[in-house]
Coordinates of C-alpha atoms in Angstrom, one line a residue:
Chain A
M4 CA 36.5 8.3 -18.1
P5 CA 35.4 10.9 -20.6
A6 CA 34.1 8.2 -22.9
I7 CA 31.2 7.8 -20.6
R8 CA 29.8 11.2 -21.5
P9 CA 28.4 10.2 -24.9
L10 CA 26.5 7.5 -23.0
L11 CA 24.5 9.9 -21.0
P12 CA 21.8 10.5 -23.7
V13 CA 21.4 6.7 -23.9
L14 CA 20.4 6.7 -20.3
S15 CA 17.3 8.7 -21.2
I16 CA 16.0 5.6 -23.1
P17 CA 15.0 3.4 -20.2
L18 CA 13.8 6.4 -18.3
A19 CA 11.7 7.6 -21.2
C20 CA 10.3 4.1 -21.6
L21 CA 9.2 4.0 -18.0
F22 CA 7.8 7.5 -18.3
I23 CA 5.8 6.8 -21.5
A24 CA 4.5 3.6 -20.0
G25 CA 3.4 5.5 -17.0
C26 CA 1.6 8.0 -19.1
S27 CA -0.2 5.5 -21.2
K28 CA -1.4 3.5 -18.2
A29 CA -1.6 5.7 -15.2
P30 CA -1.2 4.0 -11.8
G31 CA -4.6 2.7 -10.7
D32 CA -6.1 2.4 -14.2
G33 CA -7.7 -0.8 -15.1
F34 CA -9.3 -1.2 -11.7
P35 CA -13.0 -0.4 -12.0
A36 CA -14.3 1.5 -9.1
A37 CA -15.4 -1.0 -6.5
Q38 CA -19.0 -1.0 -5.4
A39 CA -21.0 -3.2 -3.2
A40 CA -23.1 -4.1 -0.2
G41 CA -26.4 -4.4 0.7
A42 CA -29.8 -5.1 1.9
A43 CA -32.4 -2.9 2.8
T44 CA -35.7 -2.2 4.4
A45 CA -37.9 0.6 3.8
R46 CA -39.5 3.0 6.2
K47 CA -42.9 4.2 6.2
T48 CA -43.4 6.2 3.1
D49 CA -44.9 9.2 4.9
D50 CA -41.8 9.4 7.1
A51 CA -39.8 12.5 6.9
A52 CA -36.9 10.3 5.6
A53 CA -39.0 8.8 2.9
G54 CA -39.2 10.1 -0.6
E55 CA -42.3 10.4 -2.7
S56 CA -44.2 7.7 -4.5
G57 CA -43.2 4.9 -2.2
T58 CA -39.5 5.5 -2.3
V59 CA -37.6 5.6 0.9
A60 CA -34.2 7.2 1.2
L61 CA -31.8 5.0 3.0
S62 CA -29.0 6.4 5.1
P63 CA -27.2 5.5 8.4
E64 CA -30.0 7.4 10.1
N65 CA -32.6 4.8 9.2
A66 CA -30.5 1.8 8.3
R67 CA -27.4 -0.1 9.4
I68 CA -25.0 -2.3 7.4
E69 CA -22.7 -4.3 9.6
F70 CA -19.9 -6.8 8.8
I71 CA -18.3 -9.4 11.1
G72 CA -15.0 -11.0 10.4
T73 CA -13.3 -13.7 12.5
H74 CA -9.8 -14.8 13.1
V75 CA -8.5 -18.2 12.0
K76 CA -6.1 -19.0 14.8
G77 CA -7.0 -19.4 18.4
E78 CA -10.2 -17.7 19.4
P79 CA -12.4 -16.4 16.6
N80 CA -12.3 -13.1 18.3
P81 CA -15.0 -11.6 16.0
R82 CA -14.4 -8.0 14.8
R83 CA -17.6 -6.1 14.1
G84 CA -17.7 -3.1 11.9
V85 CA -20.2 -0.8 10.3
F86 CA -20.3 1.6 7.4
Q87 CA -21.0 5.1 8.5
K88 CA -21.7 6.6 5.1
F89 CA -24.0 5.1 2.6
S90 CA -27.1 6.1 0.6
G91 CA -29.8 4.2 -1.2
T92 CA -33.4 3.8 -1.9
A93 CA -36.1 1.3 -1.1
K94 CA -39.1 1.2 -3.4
V95 CA -42.2 0.1 -1.6
D96 CA -45.8 -0.6 -2.7
E97 CA -47.8 1.3 -0.3
A98 CA -51.1 -0.4 -1.0
A99 CA -49.7 -4.0 -0.9
K100 CA -47.3 -3.1 1.9
S101 CA -44.5 -4.8 0.1
L102 CA -40.9 -4.0 -0.7
K103 CA -40.3 -3.9 -4.5
A104 CA -36.6 -3.1 -4.8
V105 CA -33.7 -1.8 -2.9
S106 CA -30.3 -0.3 -3.8
V107 CA -27.5 1.0 -1.6
E108 CA -24.2 2.6 -2.4
I109 CA -21.6 2.5 0.4
Q110 CA -18.6 4.7 0.9
T111 CA -16.1 2.0 1.9
D112 CA -13.7 4.4 3.6
S113 CA -16.5 5.1 6.1
L114 CA -16.0 1.6 7.7
S115 CA -15.5 1.7 11.4
T116 CA -14.8 -0.9 14.1
S117 CA -14.0 1.6 16.8
I118 CA -10.4 0.4 16.6
E119 CA -8.3 2.8 14.6
K120 CA -5.5 0.5 13.7
L121 CA -7.9 -2.2 12.6
D122 CA -9.9 0.4 10.6
N123 CA -6.7 1.4 8.8
H124 CA -5.8 -2.2 8.1
L125 CA -9.3 -3.0 6.8
K126 CA -9.2 0.0 4.5
N127 CA -5.9 -0.9 2.8
E128 CA -5.4 -3.2 -0.1
D129 CA -5.3 -6.3 2.1
F130 CA -9.1 -6.0 2.5
F131 CA -11.4 -3.3 1.3
D132 CA -8.8 -1.3 -0.7
V133 CA -10.8 1.9 -0.2
R134 CA -8.3 4.0 -2.2
E135 CA -8.8 2.0 -5.4
H136 CA -12.4 1.1 -4.7
P137 CA -14.1 3.9 -2.8
T138 CA -17.6 2.6 -3.2
A139 CA -19.5 -0.7 -2.9
R140 CA -23.0 -1.3 -4.2
F141 CA -25.9 -3.6 -3.8
E142 CA -28.9 -3.5 -6.2
S143 CA -31.7 -5.9 -5.8
T144 CA -33.0 -7.8 -8.8
S145 CA -35.9 -9.6 -7.1
I146 CA -37.6 -9.8 -3.7
R147 CA -39.9 -12.8 -3.3
Q148 CA -41.8 -14.2 -0.4
A149 CA -40.3 -17.3 1.2
E150 CA -42.4 -20.4 0.9
D151 CA -44.8 -20.9 3.8
K152 CA -43.2 -18.2 5.9
T153 CA -45.2 -15.1 6.4
G154 CA -43.2 -12.0 6.6
E155 CA -40.0 -13.7 5.4
Y156 CA -38.6 -13.0 2.0
V157 CA -35.6 -13.8 -0.1
V158 CA -33.8 -10.8 -1.5
T159 CA -31.6 -11.4 -4.5
G160 CA -29.4 -8.9 -6.2
N161 CA -26.0 -7.9 -7.4
L162 CA -23.3 -7.1 -4.9
S163 CA -20.3 -5.1 -6.3
L164 CA -17.3 -5.1 -4.0
L165 CA -13.8 -4.3 -5.1
A166 CA -13.6 -5.2 -8.7
A167 CA -16.2 -8.0 -8.7
T168 CA -19.9 -8.1 -9.0
K169 CA -21.7 -11.2 -7.8
E170 CA -25.3 -12.2 -7.4
I171 CA -26.2 -12.9 -3.9
S172 CA -29.4 -13.9 -2.1
F173 CA -30.2 -13.6 1.6
P174 CA -33.3 -14.1 3.8
A175 CA -34.9 -11.1 5.2
K176 CA -37.8 -10.4 7.5
I177 CA -39.8 -7.6 6.1
S178 CA -42.7 -5.9 7.9
F179 CA -44.8 -2.7 7.8
D180 CA -46.1 -1.1 10.9
D181 CA -46.8 2.4 12.2
G182 CA -43.1 3.1 12.0
G183 CA -43.0 2.2 8.3
L184 CA -41.2 -0.6 6.5
K185 CA -38.7 -2.6 8.5
L186 CA -36.2 -5.1 7.2
T187 CA -33.8 -7.4 9.0
G188 CA -31.5 -9.6 7.0
G189 CA -28.2 -11.2 6.9
L190 CA -25.9 -13.4 4.9
T191 CA -22.4 -14.7 4.8
I192 CA -20.2 -14.0 1.8
D193 CA -16.9 -15.5 0.7
R194 CA -14.7 -12.5 0.4
T195 CA -12.3 -14.3 -1.9
E196 CA -15.1 -14.3 -4.6
F197 CA -14.8 -10.6 -4.7
G198 CA -11.0 -10.6 -4.9
M199 CA -10.4 -10.0 -1.2
E200 CA -8.0 -12.9 -1.1
R201 CA -5.2 -11.9 1.2
L202 CA -4.5 -13.1 4.7
Q203 CA -6.7 -16.1 4.6
D204 CA -4.5 -17.8 7.1
S205 CA -5.3 -15.0 9.6
V206 CA -8.8 -14.0 8.8
H207 CA -11.6 -16.4 7.7
K208 CA -12.7 -15.8 4.1
E209 CA -16.3 -16.0 5.3
V210 CA -17.6 -12.6 6.3
E211 CA -21.0 -12.1 7.9
I212 CA -23.1 -9.2 6.7
N213 CA -26.1 -8.0 8.6
V214 CA -28.6 -5.4 7.4
R215 CA -31.2 -3.6 9.3
I216 CA -33.6 -0.9 8.0
G217 CA -36.3 1.1 9.7
Q218 CA -35.0 0.8 13.2
T219 CA -32.7 2.7 15.4
T220 CA -29.5 2.7 13.5
A221 CA -26.9 4.7 15.1
A222 CA -23.8 4.0 13.2
D223 CA -21.6 2.9 16.0
P224 CA -20.4 -0.6 15.8
Chain B
M7 CA 1.0 -14.8 11.6
S8 CA 0.9 -18.4 10.2
T9 CA 4.0 -20.5 9.8
E10 CA 3.6 -20.4 6.1
L11 CA 3.5 -16.7 5.9
A12 CA 6.5 -16.4 8.3
F13 CA 8.4 -18.8 6.1
E14 CA 7.6 -16.8 2.9
I15 CA 8.6 -13.5 4.6
L16 CA 11.9 -14.9 6.0
V17 CA 13.0 -17.0 3.1
Y18 CA 11.4 -15.4 0.0
G19 CA 11.4 -11.9 1.4
A20 CA 14.8 -11.7 3.1
L21 CA 17.1 -14.7 2.4
V22 CA 16.5 -14.9 -1.3
P23 CA 17.1 -11.2 -2.0
A24 CA 20.2 -11.4 0.3
A25 CA 21.5 -14.5 -1.5
V26 CA 20.9 -13.0 -4.9
A27 CA 22.6 -9.7 -3.9
I28 CA 25.6 -11.7 -2.5
G29 CA 25.8 -13.7 -5.7
A30 CA 25.6 -10.5 -7.9
L31 CA 28.3 -8.9 -5.9
W32 CA 30.5 -11.9 -6.3
I33 CA 29.9 -12.1 -10.0
A34 CA 30.4 -8.4 -10.6
R35 CA 33.7 -8.4 -8.9
R36 CA 35.0 -11.2 -11.0
V37 CA 33.5 -10.3 -14.3
L38 CA 33.8 -6.5 -14.3
P39 CA 37.1 -4.6 -14.3
P40 CA 37.8 -3.1 -10.8
T41 CA 36.9 0.5 -11.8
S42 CA 33.6 -0.6 -13.3
S43 CA 32.9 -3.1 -10.5
S44 CA 33.1 -0.4 -7.8
R45 CA 30.3 1.5 -9.5
H46 CA 28.1 -1.3 -10.7
A47 CA 28.4 -4.1 -8.2
A48 CA 26.2 -2.7 -5.4
A49 CA 23.5 -1.2 -7.6
L50 CA 23.3 -4.4 -9.6
A51 CA 23.2 -6.5 -6.4
F52 CA 20.5 -4.3 -4.9
A53 CA 18.3 -4.3 -8.0
G54 CA 18.9 -8.1 -8.6
G55 CA 18.0 -9.0 -5.0
F56 CA 14.9 -6.8 -5.0
C57 CA 13.6 -8.0 -8.3
A58 CA 14.3 -11.7 -7.4
G59 CA 12.3 -11.3 -4.2
Y60 CA 9.6 -9.4 -6.0
A61 CA 9.2 -12.3 -8.5
L62 CA 8.6 -14.7 -5.5
L63 CA 5.8 -12.6 -4.1
P64 CA 2.2 -13.8 -4.5
E65 CA 0.0 -12.8 -7.4
W66 CA -0.8 -9.4 -5.8
A67 CA 2.6 -8.2 -6.8
P68 CA 2.4 -8.6 -10.6
W69 CA 4.9 -7.7 -13.2
S70 CA 2.3 -5.9 -15.2
P71 CA 1.8 -2.7 -13.2
S72 CA -1.7 -1.9 -12.1
R73 CA -0.9 -0.1 -8.9
H74 CA 1.6 2.7 -8.3
W75 CA 4.0 0.5 -6.3
H76 CA 4.1 -2.2 -8.9
W77 CA 6.6 0.1 -10.7
L78 CA 9.2 -0.4 -8.0
P79 CA 11.1 -3.3 -9.6
Y80 CA 11.3 -1.5 -12.9
L81 CA 12.5 1.6 -11.2
A82 CA 15.1 -0.4 -9.3
A83 CA 16.3 -1.9 -12.5
A84 CA 16.5 1.5 -14.2
A85 CA 18.3 3.0 -11.2
A86 CA 20.8 0.1 -11.3
V87 CA 21.7 1.4 -14.8
T88 CA 21.6 5.1 -14.3
G89 CA 23.2 5.2 -10.8
P90 CA 26.5 3.6 -11.8
I91 CA 26.8 5.7 -15.0
A92 CA 26.1 8.9 -13.1
V93 CA 29.1 8.3 -10.8
A94 CA 31.4 7.4 -13.7
A95 CA 34.6 9.3 -14.1
G96 CA 34.1 12.2 -16.5
V97 CA 30.6 12.9 -15.5
S98 CA 30.4 16.3 -13.9
R99 CA 28.4 17.0 -10.7
P100 CA 25.7 19.0 -12.6
E101 CA 25.4 16.1 -15.1
R102 CA 25.1 13.7 -12.2
W103 CA 22.4 15.7 -10.5
L104 CA 20.6 16.2 -13.8
L105 CA 20.4 12.4 -14.2
C106 CA 19.3 12.0 -10.5
L107 CA 16.6 14.6 -11.1
L108 CA 15.4 13.0 -14.3
S109 CA 15.2 9.6 -12.5
A110 CA 13.4 11.2 -9.5
I111 CA 10.8 12.9 -11.8
V112 CA 10.1 9.6 -13.6
A113 CA 9.9 7.7 -10.4
A114 CA 7.6 10.3 -8.8
W115 CA 5.3 10.3 -11.8
L116 CA 4.9 6.5 -11.6
L117 CA 4.8 6.2 -7.8
V118 CA 2.2 8.8 -7.1
P119 CA -1.2 7.1 -7.5
T120 CA -4.2 8.7 -9.3
W121 CA -6.6 8.2 -6.3
A122 CA -9.3 10.7 -6.2
S123 CA -9.0 10.7 -2.4
L124 CA -5.3 11.4 -2.4
Q125 CA -4.4 14.4 -0.2
P126 CA -2.5 16.5 -1.1
P127 CA -3.5 15.8 -4.8
R128 CA -1.3 14.1 -7.3
T129 CA -0.3 17.4 -8.9
T130 CA 1.2 18.4 -5.6
W131 CA 2.7 15.1 -4.6
V132 CA 4.6 14.5 -7.9
P133 CA 6.9 17.5 -7.5
L134 CA 7.2 16.9 -3.8
L135 CA 8.1 13.3 -4.2
A136 CA 10.5 14.1 -7.1
G137 CA 12.2 16.6 -4.9
Y138 CA 12.4 14.2 -2.0
L139 CA 13.9 11.4 -4.1
F140 CA 16.3 13.8 -5.8
L141 CA 17.6 15.2 -2.6
L142 CA 17.9 11.8 -1.1
A143 CA 19.9 10.4 -4.0
A144 CA 22.0 13.5 -4.5
L145 CA 23.1 13.8 -0.9
L146 CA 23.6 10.1 -0.4
D147 CA 25.8 10.1 -3.5
D148 CA 28.6 11.8 -1.5
L149 CA 28.7 9.3 1.3
P150 CA 30.5 6.2 -0.2
D151 CA 33.7 8.2 -0.6
R152 CA 33.6 9.6 2.9
V153 CA 32.0 7.1 5.2
P154 CA 33.6 3.8 6.2
G155 CA 32.0 0.9 4.2
P156 CA 30.7 -1.2 7.1
M157 CA 29.1 1.9 8.7
L158 CA 27.3 3.0 5.5
R159 CA 26.2 -0.5 4.6
G160 CA 24.9 -1.2 8.1
V161 CA 23.0 2.1 8.2
L162 CA 21.4 1.5 4.8
F163 CA 20.3 -2.0 5.9
V164 CA 19.0 -0.9 9.3
V165 CA 17.1 2.0 7.8
A166 CA 15.4 -0.2 5.1
A167 CA 14.6 -2.9 7.7
T168 CA 13.1 -0.4 10.1
A169 CA 11.0 1.2 7.3
A170 CA 9.7 -2.3 6.4
A171 CA 8.9 -3.1 10.1
V172 CA 7.1 0.2 10.6
I173 CA 5.1 -0.4 7.4
A174 CA 4.2 -3.9 8.6
D175 CA 3.0 -2.5 11.9
R176 CA 1.2 0.6 10.8
V177 CA 0.2 0.1 7.2
S178 CA 0.1 -3.3 5.6
I179 CA 1.9 -6.6 5.7
S180 CA 1.8 -6.8 1.9
Q181 CA 3.5 -3.5 1.4
A182 CA 5.9 -4.3 4.2
R183 CA 6.9 -7.5 2.3
V184 CA 7.8 -5.3 -0.7
A185 CA 9.7 -2.9 1.4
G186 CA 11.4 -5.8 3.1
L187 CA 12.9 -7.0 -0.1
A188 CA 15.1 -3.9 -0.2
A189 CA 16.2 -4.6 3.3
G190 CA 17.0 -8.2 2.4
A191 CA 19.1 -7.1 -0.6
L192 CA 20.9 -4.4 1.4
G193 CA 21.6 -7.1 4.1
G194 CA 23.1 -9.2 1.4
I195 CA 25.3 -6.4 0.2
A196 CA 26.4 -5.8 3.8
V197 CA 27.3 -9.4 4.3
G198 CA 28.7 -9.9 0.8
S199 CA 31.0 -7.0 1.0
G200 CA 32.7 -8.4 4.0
R201 CA 35.0 -6.6 6.4
R202 CA 37.4 -5.6 3.7
G203 CA 34.8 -3.8 1.6
N204 CA 35.1 -0.1 1.7
G205 CA 32.5 2.5 1.1
V206 CA 33.6 3.1 -2.4
Q207 CA 32.0 -0.2 -3.4
L208 CA 28.6 1.4 -2.7
R209 CA 29.1 4.1 -5.4
G210 CA 26.2 4.1 -7.8
L211 CA 23.8 2.7 -5.2
A212 CA 22.3 6.0 -4.0
P213 CA 19.6 6.5 -6.7
A214 CA 18.4 2.9 -6.4
F215 CA 18.3 3.2 -2.6
A216 CA 16.5 6.5 -2.8
I217 CA 13.9 5.4 -5.3
V218 CA 13.2 1.9 -3.9
V219 CA 13.4 2.6 -0.2
G220 CA 12.2 6.2 -0.4
G221 CA 9.5 5.2 -2.9
G222 CA 8.4 2.2 -0.7
A223 CA 8.2 4.5 2.3
F224 CA 6.1 6.9 0.3
A225 CA 3.7 4.2 -0.7
G226 CA 3.4 3.3 2.9
C227 CA 3.0 6.9 3.9
I228 CA 0.1 7.7 1.7
D229 CA -1.8 4.4 2.2
P230 CA -3.6 5.1 5.5
P231 CA -6.4 7.7 5.6
K232 CA -4.2 9.8 7.8
P233 CA -0.8 9.8 6.0
L234 CA 2.2 8.6 8.0
Y235 CA 4.6 11.4 7.1
G236 CA 7.1 10.2 9.6
L237 CA 7.7 7.2 7.3
L238 CA 9.4 9.5 4.8
L239 CA 12.0 10.4 7.4
A240 CA 13.2 6.8 7.7
P241 CA 15.0 6.6 4.3
A242 CA 16.5 10.0 5.0
V243 CA 18.2 8.8 8.2
P244 CA 21.5 8.1 6.4
L245 CA 21.6 11.8 5.7
A246 CA 22.7 12.1 9.4
L247 CA 25.9 10.6 8.1
W248 CA 26.1 13.3 5.5
V249 CA 25.9 15.9 8.2
C250 CA 28.8 14.3 9.9
A251 CA 30.9 13.3 6.9
V252 CA 30.2 16.1 4.4
G253 CA 28.3 18.7 6.2
P254 CA 29.0 20.9 9.3
L255 CA 30.4 18.1 11.5
R256 CA 33.0 16.8 9.1
R257 CA 36.0 17.9 11.1
L258 CA 35.6 15.6 14.0
G259 CA 38.5 13.4 13.2
A260 CA 38.8 10.3 15.3
K261 CA 35.5 10.8 17.0
A262 CA 33.7 10.8 13.7
A263 CA 32.5 7.2 13.9
V264 CA 31.0 7.6 17.3
V265 CA 29.3 10.9 16.3
Q266 CA 28.0 9.3 13.1
A267 CA 26.5 6.4 15.0
I268 CA 24.9 8.8 17.6
A269 CA 23.6 11.0 14.8
V270 CA 22.0 8.0 13.0
A271 CA 20.5 6.7 16.2
I272 CA 19.0 10.1 17.0
A273 CA 17.6 10.5 13.4
L274 CA 16.1 7.0 13.5
A275 CA 14.5 7.6 16.9
G276 CA 13.1 10.9 15.6
A277 CA 11.6 9.2 12.6
L278 CA 10.0 6.5 14.8
A279 CA 8.7 9.1 17.3
L280 CA 7.0 10.9 14.5
V281 CA 5.4 7.7 13.1
Y282 CA 4.3 6.6 16.6
G283 CA 3.5 10.0 17.8
D284 CA -0.2 9.2 18.0
G285 CA -0.7 5.7 19.3
A286 CA -3.1 3.3 17.8
E287 CA -5.0 0.4 19.4
A288 CA -4.0 -3.1 18.6
S289 CA -6.1 -4.9 16.0

């Protein structure tokens, strides 16, 4: 059917449209880099890990960020994971022995549960979507002492995870001793509020996050 | 897996694409002239089934593309247009290949994500994927005229279903649901063609199969931190038929069907062995 030959140039139209559309909006555009996580505790400011002027550098060597998810059906069978790569700072008032601010940036592809297959699943777009959102971030906005509870504080800040940033608050025990500043805190987030909405019939939307600073923090789960 | 999710996968992800494909085949045979129907029917049925299933996926599969694989339904629709025209009478082999190459380049450009962590980088993946999709489409293009219809239809379905199952097991249920749409549509084509359907009815389907099944496998391949390169072999399994029907083993005569089946089985086993070469613990 020679008559088909003149049609060939026409074929370039839909292809060209797709190509142009792809160029104008490259795959992955429109998805702000994800950030998130957090909590913190500072270590003693004269510690080798600590920075100057009351700033403590946070890393997996002196802090631990852990998450726990549970299954919906049957036994909860909690799965515990940690982030093996993150960095941040804790600002402390040396004289008052108080924590002023804390911020942490997590490399989400460093999550580890010690189960390779589960790690891969948690990293894909069903959950942390680490390819599109390689970082998560927490930045405190206030740290105030809990009423009538010595040593207990309420840490409030912005948690950026996937494409969402939400204000969260969590209780934390903060203390200073010879080892420096220590913090232990935890909270439960609703992962769907951050856009982690898939597989709610398999994995509860509530995810527990525990944070520890200033203690032995080997990054194994 | 919940009952609701299983229902969605079975009905929306398999039965609906199959039913739409069967319906499209039926309509194409009755509306289009025979010469035109043989080129358009399968490609239209495949794209129609895939897009209908895609429309029923949850909100994470939008029509406004924000991820690389969101382009798959558009590429399926485009291939349903270009594929049949490429195999029309009067179109020379170079012209056909040029069209396949153009389609493959566009598909690769859209399907390779812009992730900073992508390894090898996008600049390497785009030509690699374009070459892969082009070879897949160009070599599959010869098969409908040389392989019995039931054999070819069955192999295409089994390959797509296997790729989807592997993606579900090793990558992501969500991506597997997208890949499964292609298997559903190909299953519908296999059923809708019936016993009397010959391979010629699949002419024009090769580019759509290559881009959608090959592209879906690529999306699954690159998703894990350690790419599953074996997944890329799955859509290429039908090329075992090419070796038997067009390539070096084409003079087998009556034994051809047996050899073709064995070749496909070996190729599929090889692809699976590569994917599962290093085991993973259950989650």
